[in-house]
Short mmCIF file of C-alpha atoms and ligand atoms in Angstrom, two decimals:
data_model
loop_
_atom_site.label_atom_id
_atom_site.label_comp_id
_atom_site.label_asym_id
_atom_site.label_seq_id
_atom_site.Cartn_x
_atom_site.Cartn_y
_atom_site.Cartn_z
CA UNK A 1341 0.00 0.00 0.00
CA UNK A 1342 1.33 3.39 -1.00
CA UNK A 1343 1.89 6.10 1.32
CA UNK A 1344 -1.08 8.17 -0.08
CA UNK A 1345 -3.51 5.33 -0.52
CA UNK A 1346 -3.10 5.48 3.35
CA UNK A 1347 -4.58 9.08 3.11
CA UNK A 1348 -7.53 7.69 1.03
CA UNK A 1349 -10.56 5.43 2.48
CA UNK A 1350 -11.97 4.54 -0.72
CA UNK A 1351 -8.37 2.90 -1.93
CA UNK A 1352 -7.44 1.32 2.00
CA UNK A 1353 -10.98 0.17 2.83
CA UNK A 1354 -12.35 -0.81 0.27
CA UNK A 1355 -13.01 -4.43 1.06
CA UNK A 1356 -15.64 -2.98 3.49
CA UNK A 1357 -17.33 -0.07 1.65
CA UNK A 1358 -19.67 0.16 -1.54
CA UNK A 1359 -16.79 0.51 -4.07
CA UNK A 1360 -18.07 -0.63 -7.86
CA UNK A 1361 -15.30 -0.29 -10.68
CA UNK A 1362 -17.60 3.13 -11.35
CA UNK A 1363 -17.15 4.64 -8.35
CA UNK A 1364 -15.27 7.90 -8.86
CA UNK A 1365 -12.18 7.83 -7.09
CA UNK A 1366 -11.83 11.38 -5.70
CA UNK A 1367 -10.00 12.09 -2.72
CA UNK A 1368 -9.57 15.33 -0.70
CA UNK A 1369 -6.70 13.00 1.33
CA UNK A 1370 -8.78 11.83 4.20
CA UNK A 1371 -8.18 9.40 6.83
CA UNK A 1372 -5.07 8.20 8.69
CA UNK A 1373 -5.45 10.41 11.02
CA UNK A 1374 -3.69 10.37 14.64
CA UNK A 1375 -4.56 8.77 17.76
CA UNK A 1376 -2.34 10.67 20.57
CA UNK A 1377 -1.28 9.47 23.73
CA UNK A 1378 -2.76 11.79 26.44
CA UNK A 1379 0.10 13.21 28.84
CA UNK A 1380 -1.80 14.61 31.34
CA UNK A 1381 -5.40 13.57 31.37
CA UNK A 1382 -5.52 10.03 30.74
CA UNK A 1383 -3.18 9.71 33.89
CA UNK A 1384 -5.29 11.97 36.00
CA UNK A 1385 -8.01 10.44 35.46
CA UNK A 1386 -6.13 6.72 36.21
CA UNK A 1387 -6.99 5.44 33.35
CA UNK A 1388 -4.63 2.88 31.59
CA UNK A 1389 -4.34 4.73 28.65
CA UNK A 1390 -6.11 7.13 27.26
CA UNK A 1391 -5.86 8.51 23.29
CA UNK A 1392 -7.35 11.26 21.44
CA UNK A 1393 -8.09 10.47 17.36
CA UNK A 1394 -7.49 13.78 16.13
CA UNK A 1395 -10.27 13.58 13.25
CA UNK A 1396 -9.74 17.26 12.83
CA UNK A 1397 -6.64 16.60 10.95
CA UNK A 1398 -8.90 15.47 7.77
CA UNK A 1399 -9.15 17.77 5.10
CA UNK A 1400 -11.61 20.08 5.85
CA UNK A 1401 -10.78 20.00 9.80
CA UNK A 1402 -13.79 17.52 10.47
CA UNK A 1403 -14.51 13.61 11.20
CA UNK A 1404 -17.24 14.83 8.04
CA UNK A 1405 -14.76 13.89 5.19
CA UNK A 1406 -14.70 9.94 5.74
CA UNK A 1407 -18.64 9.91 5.25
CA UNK A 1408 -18.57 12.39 2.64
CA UNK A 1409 -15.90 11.32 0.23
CA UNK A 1410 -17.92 7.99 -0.14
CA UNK A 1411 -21.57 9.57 -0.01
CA UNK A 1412 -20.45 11.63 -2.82
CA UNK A 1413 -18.85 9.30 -4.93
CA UNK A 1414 -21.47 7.23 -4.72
CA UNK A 1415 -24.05 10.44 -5.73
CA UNK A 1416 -21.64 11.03 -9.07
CA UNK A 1417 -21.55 7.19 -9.40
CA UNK A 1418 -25.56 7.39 -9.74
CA UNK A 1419 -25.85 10.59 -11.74
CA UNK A 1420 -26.29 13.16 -9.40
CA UNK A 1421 -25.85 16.85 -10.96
CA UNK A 1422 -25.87 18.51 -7.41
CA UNK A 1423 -25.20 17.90 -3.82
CA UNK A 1424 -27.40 19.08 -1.09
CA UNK A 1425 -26.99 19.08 2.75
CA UNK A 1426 -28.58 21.08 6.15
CA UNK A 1427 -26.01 21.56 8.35
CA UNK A 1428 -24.59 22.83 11.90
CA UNK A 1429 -21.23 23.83 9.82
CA UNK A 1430 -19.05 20.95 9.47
CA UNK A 1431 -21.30 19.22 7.40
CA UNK A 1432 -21.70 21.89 5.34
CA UNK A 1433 -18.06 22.35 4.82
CA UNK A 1434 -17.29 19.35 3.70
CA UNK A 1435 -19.82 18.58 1.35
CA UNK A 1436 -18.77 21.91 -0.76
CA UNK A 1437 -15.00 20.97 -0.83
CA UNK A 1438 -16.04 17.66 -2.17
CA UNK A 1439 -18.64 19.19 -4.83
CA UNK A 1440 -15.89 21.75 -5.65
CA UNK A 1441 -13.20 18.56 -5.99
CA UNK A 1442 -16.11 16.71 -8.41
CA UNK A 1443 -17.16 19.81 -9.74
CA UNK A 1444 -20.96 19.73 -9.04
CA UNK A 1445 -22.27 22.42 -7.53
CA UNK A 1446 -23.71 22.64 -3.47
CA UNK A 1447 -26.59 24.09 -1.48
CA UNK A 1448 -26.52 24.30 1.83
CA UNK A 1449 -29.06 24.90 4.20
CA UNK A 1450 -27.95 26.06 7.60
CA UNK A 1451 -29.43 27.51 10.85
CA UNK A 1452 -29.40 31.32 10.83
CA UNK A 1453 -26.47 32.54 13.18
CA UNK A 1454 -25.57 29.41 14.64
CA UNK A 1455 -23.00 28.05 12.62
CA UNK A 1456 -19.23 28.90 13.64
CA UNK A 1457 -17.08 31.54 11.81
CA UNK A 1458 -14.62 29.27 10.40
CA UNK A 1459 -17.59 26.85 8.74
CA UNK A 1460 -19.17 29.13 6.84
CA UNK A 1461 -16.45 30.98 5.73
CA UNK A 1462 -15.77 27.05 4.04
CA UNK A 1463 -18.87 26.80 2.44
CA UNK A 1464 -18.33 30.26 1.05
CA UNK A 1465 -14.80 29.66 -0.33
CA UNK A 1466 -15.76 26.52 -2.25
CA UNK A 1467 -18.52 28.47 -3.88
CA UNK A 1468 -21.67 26.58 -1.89
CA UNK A 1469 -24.62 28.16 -2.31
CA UNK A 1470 -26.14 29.05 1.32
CA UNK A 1471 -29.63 29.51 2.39
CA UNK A 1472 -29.53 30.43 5.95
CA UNK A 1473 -33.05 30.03 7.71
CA UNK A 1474 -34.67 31.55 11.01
CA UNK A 1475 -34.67 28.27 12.67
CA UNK A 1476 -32.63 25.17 13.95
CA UNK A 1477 -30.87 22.73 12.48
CA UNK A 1478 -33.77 20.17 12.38
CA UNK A 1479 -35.60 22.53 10.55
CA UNK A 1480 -32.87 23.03 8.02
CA UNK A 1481 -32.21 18.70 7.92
CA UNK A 1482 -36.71 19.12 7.04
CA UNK A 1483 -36.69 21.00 4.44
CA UNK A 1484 -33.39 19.54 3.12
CA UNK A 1485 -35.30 16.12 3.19
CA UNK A 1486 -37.67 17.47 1.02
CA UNK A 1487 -35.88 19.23 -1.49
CA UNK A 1488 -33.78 16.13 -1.93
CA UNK A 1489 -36.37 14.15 -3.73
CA UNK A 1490 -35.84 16.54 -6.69
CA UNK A 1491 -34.44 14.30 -9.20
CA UNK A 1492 -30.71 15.28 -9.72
CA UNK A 1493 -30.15 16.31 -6.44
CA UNK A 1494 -28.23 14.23 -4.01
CA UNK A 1495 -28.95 15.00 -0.08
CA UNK A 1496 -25.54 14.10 1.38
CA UNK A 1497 -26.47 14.40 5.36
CA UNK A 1498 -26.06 11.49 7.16
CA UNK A 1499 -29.62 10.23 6.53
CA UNK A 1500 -27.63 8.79 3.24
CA UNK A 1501 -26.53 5.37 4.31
CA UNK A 1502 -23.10 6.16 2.40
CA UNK A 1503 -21.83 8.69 4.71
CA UNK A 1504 -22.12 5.63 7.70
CA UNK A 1505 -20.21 3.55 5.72
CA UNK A 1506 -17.31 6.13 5.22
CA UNK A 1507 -17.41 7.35 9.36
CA UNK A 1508 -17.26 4.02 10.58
CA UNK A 1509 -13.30 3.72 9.04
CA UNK A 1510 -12.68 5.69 12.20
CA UNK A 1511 -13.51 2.75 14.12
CA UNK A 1512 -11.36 0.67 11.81
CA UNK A 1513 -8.11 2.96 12.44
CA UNK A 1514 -8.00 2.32 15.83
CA UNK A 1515 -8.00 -1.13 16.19
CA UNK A 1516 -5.21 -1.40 13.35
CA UNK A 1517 -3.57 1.45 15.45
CA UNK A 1518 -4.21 -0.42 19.13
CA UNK A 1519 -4.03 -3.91 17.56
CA UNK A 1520 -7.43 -4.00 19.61
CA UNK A 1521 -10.70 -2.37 19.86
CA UNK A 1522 -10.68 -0.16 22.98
CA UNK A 1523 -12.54 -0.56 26.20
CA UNK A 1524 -14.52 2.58 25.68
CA UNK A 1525 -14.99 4.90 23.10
CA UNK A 1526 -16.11 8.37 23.80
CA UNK A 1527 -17.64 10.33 21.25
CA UNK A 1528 -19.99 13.81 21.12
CA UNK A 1529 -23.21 13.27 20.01
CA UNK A 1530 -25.77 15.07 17.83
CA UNK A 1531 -27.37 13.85 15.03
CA UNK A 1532 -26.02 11.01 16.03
CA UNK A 1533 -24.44 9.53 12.77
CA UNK A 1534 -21.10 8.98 14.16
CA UNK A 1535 -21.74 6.93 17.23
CA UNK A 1536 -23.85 5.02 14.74
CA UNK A 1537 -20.78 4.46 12.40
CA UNK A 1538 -18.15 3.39 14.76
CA UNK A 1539 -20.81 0.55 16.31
CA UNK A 1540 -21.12 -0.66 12.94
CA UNK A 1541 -17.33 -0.30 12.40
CA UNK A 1542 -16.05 -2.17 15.56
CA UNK A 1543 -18.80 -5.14 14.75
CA UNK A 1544 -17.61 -5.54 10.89
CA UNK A 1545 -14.07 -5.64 11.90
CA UNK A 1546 -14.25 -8.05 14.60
CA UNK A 1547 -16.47 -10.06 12.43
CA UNK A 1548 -13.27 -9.47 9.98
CA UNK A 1549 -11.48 -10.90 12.89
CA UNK A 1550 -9.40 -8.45 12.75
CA UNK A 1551 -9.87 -7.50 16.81
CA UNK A 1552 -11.56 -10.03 19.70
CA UNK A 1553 -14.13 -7.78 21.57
CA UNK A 1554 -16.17 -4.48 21.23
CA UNK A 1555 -15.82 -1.56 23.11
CA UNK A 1556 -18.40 0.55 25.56
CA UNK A 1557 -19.84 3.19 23.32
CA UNK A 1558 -20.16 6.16 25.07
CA UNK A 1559 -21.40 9.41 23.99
CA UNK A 1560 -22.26 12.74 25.03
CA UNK A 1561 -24.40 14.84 24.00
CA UNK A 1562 -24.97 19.06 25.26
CA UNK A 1563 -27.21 19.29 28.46
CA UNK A 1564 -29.53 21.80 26.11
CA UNK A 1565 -29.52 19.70 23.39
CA UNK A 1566 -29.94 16.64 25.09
CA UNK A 1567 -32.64 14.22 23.21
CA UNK A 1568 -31.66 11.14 23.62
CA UNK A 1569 -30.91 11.28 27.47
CA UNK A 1570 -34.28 12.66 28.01
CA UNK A 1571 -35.76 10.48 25.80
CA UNK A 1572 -37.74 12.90 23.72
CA UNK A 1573 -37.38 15.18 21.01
CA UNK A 1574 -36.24 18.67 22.09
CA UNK A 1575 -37.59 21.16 20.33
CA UNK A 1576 -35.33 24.61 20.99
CA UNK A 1577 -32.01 22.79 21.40
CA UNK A 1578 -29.33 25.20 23.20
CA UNK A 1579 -25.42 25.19 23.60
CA UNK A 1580 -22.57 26.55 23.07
CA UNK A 1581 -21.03 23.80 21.32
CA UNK A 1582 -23.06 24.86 17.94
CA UNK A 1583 -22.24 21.62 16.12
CA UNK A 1584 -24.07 19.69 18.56
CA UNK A 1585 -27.45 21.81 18.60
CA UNK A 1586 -29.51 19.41 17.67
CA UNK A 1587 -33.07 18.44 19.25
CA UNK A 1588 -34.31 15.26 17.15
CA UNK A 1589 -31.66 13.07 15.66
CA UNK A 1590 -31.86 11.70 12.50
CA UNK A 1591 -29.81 8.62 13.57
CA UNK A 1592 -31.79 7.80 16.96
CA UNK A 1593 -32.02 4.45 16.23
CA UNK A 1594 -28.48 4.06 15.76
CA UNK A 1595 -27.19 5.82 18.90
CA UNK A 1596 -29.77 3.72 20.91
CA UNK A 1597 -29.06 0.36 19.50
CA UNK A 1598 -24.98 1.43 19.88
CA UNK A 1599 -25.40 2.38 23.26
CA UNK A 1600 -27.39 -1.09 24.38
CA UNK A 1601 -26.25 -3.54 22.73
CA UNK A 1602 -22.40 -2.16 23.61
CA UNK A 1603 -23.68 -2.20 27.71
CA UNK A 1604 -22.44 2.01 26.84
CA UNK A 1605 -24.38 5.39 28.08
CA UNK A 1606 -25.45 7.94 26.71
CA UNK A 1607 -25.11 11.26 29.09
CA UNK A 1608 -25.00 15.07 29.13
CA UNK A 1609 -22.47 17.41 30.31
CA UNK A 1610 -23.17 21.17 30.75
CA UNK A 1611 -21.90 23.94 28.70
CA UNK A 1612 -19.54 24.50 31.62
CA UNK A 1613 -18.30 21.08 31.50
CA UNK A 1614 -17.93 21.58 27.92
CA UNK A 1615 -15.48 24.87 28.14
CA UNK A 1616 -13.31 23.38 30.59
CA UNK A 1617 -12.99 19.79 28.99
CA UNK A 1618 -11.93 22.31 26.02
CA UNK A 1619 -9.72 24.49 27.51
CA UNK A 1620 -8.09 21.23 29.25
CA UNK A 1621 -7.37 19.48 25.92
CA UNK A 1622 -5.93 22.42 24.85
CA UNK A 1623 -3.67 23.80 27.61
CA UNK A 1624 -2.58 20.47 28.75
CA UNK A 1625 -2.24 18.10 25.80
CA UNK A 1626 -1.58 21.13 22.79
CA UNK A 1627 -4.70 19.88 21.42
CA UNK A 1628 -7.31 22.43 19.53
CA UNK A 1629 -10.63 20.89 18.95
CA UNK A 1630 -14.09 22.71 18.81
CA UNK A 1631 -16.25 22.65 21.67
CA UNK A 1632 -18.75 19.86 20.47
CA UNK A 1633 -15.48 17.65 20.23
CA UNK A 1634 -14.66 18.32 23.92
CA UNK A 1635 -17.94 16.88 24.59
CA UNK A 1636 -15.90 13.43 24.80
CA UNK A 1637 -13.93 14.60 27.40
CA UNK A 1638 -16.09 16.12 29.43
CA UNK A 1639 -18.18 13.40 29.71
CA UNK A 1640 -15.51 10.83 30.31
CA UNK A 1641 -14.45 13.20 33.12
CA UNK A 1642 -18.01 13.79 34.87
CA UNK A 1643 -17.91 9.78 34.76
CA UNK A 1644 -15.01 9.19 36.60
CA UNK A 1645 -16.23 11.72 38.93
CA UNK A 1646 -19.61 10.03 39.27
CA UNK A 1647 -17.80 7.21 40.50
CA UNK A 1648 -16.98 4.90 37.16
CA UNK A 1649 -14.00 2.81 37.27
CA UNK A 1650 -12.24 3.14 34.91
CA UNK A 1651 -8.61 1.93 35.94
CA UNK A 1652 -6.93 -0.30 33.59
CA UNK A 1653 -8.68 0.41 30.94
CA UNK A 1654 -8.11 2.02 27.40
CA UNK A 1655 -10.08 5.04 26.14
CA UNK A 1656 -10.01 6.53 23.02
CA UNK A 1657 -12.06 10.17 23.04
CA UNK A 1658 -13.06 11.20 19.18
CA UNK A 1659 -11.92 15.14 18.44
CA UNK A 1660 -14.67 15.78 15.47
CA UNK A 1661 -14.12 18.78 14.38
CA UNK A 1662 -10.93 21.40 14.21
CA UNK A 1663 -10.87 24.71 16.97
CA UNK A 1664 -9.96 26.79 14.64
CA UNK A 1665 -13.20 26.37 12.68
CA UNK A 1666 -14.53 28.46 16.14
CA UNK A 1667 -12.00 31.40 16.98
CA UNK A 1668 -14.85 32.68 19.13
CA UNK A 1669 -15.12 30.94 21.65
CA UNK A 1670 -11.58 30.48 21.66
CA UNK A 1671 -11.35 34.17 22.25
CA UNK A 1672 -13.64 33.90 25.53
CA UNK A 1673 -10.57 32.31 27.90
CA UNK A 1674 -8.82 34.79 29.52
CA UNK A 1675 -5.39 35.09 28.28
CA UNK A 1676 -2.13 36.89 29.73
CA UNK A 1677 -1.78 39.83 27.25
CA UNK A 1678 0.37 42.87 27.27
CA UNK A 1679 0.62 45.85 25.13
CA UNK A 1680 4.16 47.34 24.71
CA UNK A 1681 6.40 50.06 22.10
CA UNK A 1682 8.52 48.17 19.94
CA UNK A 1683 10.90 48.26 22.21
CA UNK A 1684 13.34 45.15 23.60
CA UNK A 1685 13.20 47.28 27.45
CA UNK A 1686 9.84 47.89 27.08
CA UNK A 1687 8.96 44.04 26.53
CA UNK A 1688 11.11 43.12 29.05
CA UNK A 1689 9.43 45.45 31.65
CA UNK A 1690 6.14 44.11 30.07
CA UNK A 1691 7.32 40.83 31.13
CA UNK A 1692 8.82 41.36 34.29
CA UNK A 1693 12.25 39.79 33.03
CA UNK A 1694 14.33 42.60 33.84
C1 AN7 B 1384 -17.43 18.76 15.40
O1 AN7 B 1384 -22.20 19.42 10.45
O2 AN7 B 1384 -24.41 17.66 12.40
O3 AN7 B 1384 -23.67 12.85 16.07
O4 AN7 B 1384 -24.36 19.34 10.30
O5 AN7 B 1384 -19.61 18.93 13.65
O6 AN7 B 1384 -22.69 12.36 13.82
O7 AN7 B 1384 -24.08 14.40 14.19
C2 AN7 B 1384 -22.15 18.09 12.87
C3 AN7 B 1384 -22.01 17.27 13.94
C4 AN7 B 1384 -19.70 16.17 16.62
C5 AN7 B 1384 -21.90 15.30 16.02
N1 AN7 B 1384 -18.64 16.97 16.48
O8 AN7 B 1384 -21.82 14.19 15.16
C6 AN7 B 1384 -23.29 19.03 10.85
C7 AN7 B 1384 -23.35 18.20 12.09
C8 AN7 B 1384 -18.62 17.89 15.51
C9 AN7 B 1384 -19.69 18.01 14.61
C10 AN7 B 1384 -20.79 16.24 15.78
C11 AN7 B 1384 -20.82 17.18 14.77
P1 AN7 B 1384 -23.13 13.40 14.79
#
């Protein structure tokens, strides 16, 4: 296997995905990505190990790529003149670099002012064309639904069974990384397509034999935009974590049937608990993933603190989505900042070196 077919799902999984001899093999150079060692954390929190899989490092800065470089290719495959997606950003972001790369055009549908700076200014740059509404993301994913049955149009959310196929290579990764599935997987939660994926990926590759056991699946999802632990729809989903603002998920099913038949949870953590897991990652391990991604994190911590034991075991935490996609909220933690002339003395004084 070449060094760049490593970078490419299509080409390194393809035993396991939907590849015909028509698929269009396009690649943006996803997958392969990291899993990290934790310095600080994993230790802290006496765990045996614990790893980060820095999904932010695929091409557009999201875990979004793996799903959509197959659930496009598969839309060319079967004639599709345009690609069409709602989106809390990341989605979004990634379909129009991959319509750019096959040169279809994109429409996006996204929730008026809640989708992060760095997102948007994606879908812009690849030439999307955005319709944002006055409403939330499951209104957008509604009418997106809708507008997809026009014939030519391909709706690339993660209601297409193609974009599972591509996320659950994520699970694959880290059992060729670990030699071993983990013993628990911790992954943010929204529309609840990943979790989904990575059950189905862990099961096909121990079928595959290719690992002995499964890991606990479990996810967190924002305490305002918390569906599935309340068990109900909610219908004016709130956090600060914008990719996660989500109040009826399309894959509730999935998350469900992941979280049961793994013996997993799925939980809440506050916007509070969010921020800090976030700042943590960052400060601590040099790690900068959006908010929604510290959702992992935060939950695995407010476990441990709830009393879970967790020593001994492995955990792998999923970082979805890049921090620089969010500069905002990056902005919000206090920082040590001087203002000085241009001036060695002056700095120095600044400082308090001299
Ligand atoms: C960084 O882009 O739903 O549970 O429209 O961007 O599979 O939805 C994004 C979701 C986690 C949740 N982390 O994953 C979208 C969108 C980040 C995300 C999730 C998202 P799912």
């Amino acid at each position: 296997m070449s060094e760049t077919s490593s970078r490419f799902i299509l080409e390194r999984y393809a035993e396991f995905l939907p590849v015909t001899d028509k698929t269009p093999m396009v690649t943006l150079g996803e997958c392969g990505t990291p899993l990290v060692r934790s310095r600080v954390l994993g230790p802290e929190l006496g765990l045996e190990a614990l790893y980060f899989k820095l999904e932010y490092t695929n091409p557009t800065g999201s875990f979004k790529d793996r799903g959509m470089v197959m659930a496009v290719a598969k839309a060319i495959e079967a004639g599709a003149e345009a690609l069409l997606c709602a989106s809390t950003g990341n989605t979004s972001a990634s379909a129009a670099a991959y319509a750019a790369r096959h040169g279809v055009p994109s429409y996006v549908i996204v929730p008026a002012g809640r989708i992060a700076m760095g997102k948007l200014a994606q879908a812009v740059v690849h030439g999307a064309e955005i319709v944002a509404i006055e409403g939330s993301f499951d209104d957008a994913l509604n009418i997106a639904r809708q507008l997809g049955e026009r014939p030519g149009i391909a709706l690339v959310n993660s209601v297409n069974p193609y974009r599972i196929q591509g996320q659950k290579t994520g699970a694959f990764e880290i059992v060729d990384d670990l030699g071993e599935a983990p013993d628990l997987l911790c992954i943010p939660v929204g529309n609840a397509g990943n979790i989904t994926a990575y059950w189905r990926g862990f099961n096909e590759y121990r079928q595959a034999e290719r690992s002995t056991r499964l890991p606990k699946m479990w996810g967190f999802q924002a305490a305002g935009a918390a569906p599935l632990v309340l068990g109900h729809p909610v219908a004016n989903p709130e956090t600060i974590a914008t990719a996660i603002r989500i109040g009826n998920p399309a894959s509730w099913d999935g998350a469900v049937n992941a979280r049961d038949e793994s013996q997993g949870m799925i939980d809440s953590v506050t916007d509070d608990e969010i921020l800090e897991a976030y700042r943590r990652i960052a400060s601590d391990e040099g790690l900068f993933c959006e908010p929604a991604s510290a959702a992992s994190l935060a939950g695995l911590i407010k476990q441990v603190a709830a009393g879970q034991r967790v020593e001994g075991l492995t955990a792998v935490c999923i970082l979805t989505g890049n921090g620089l996609k969010d500069p905002d909220t990056a902005l919000k933690i206090e920082a040590v900042q001087h203002q000085a002339p241009a001036d060695l003395a002056a700095v120095e004084r600044e400082l308090g070196w001299n």
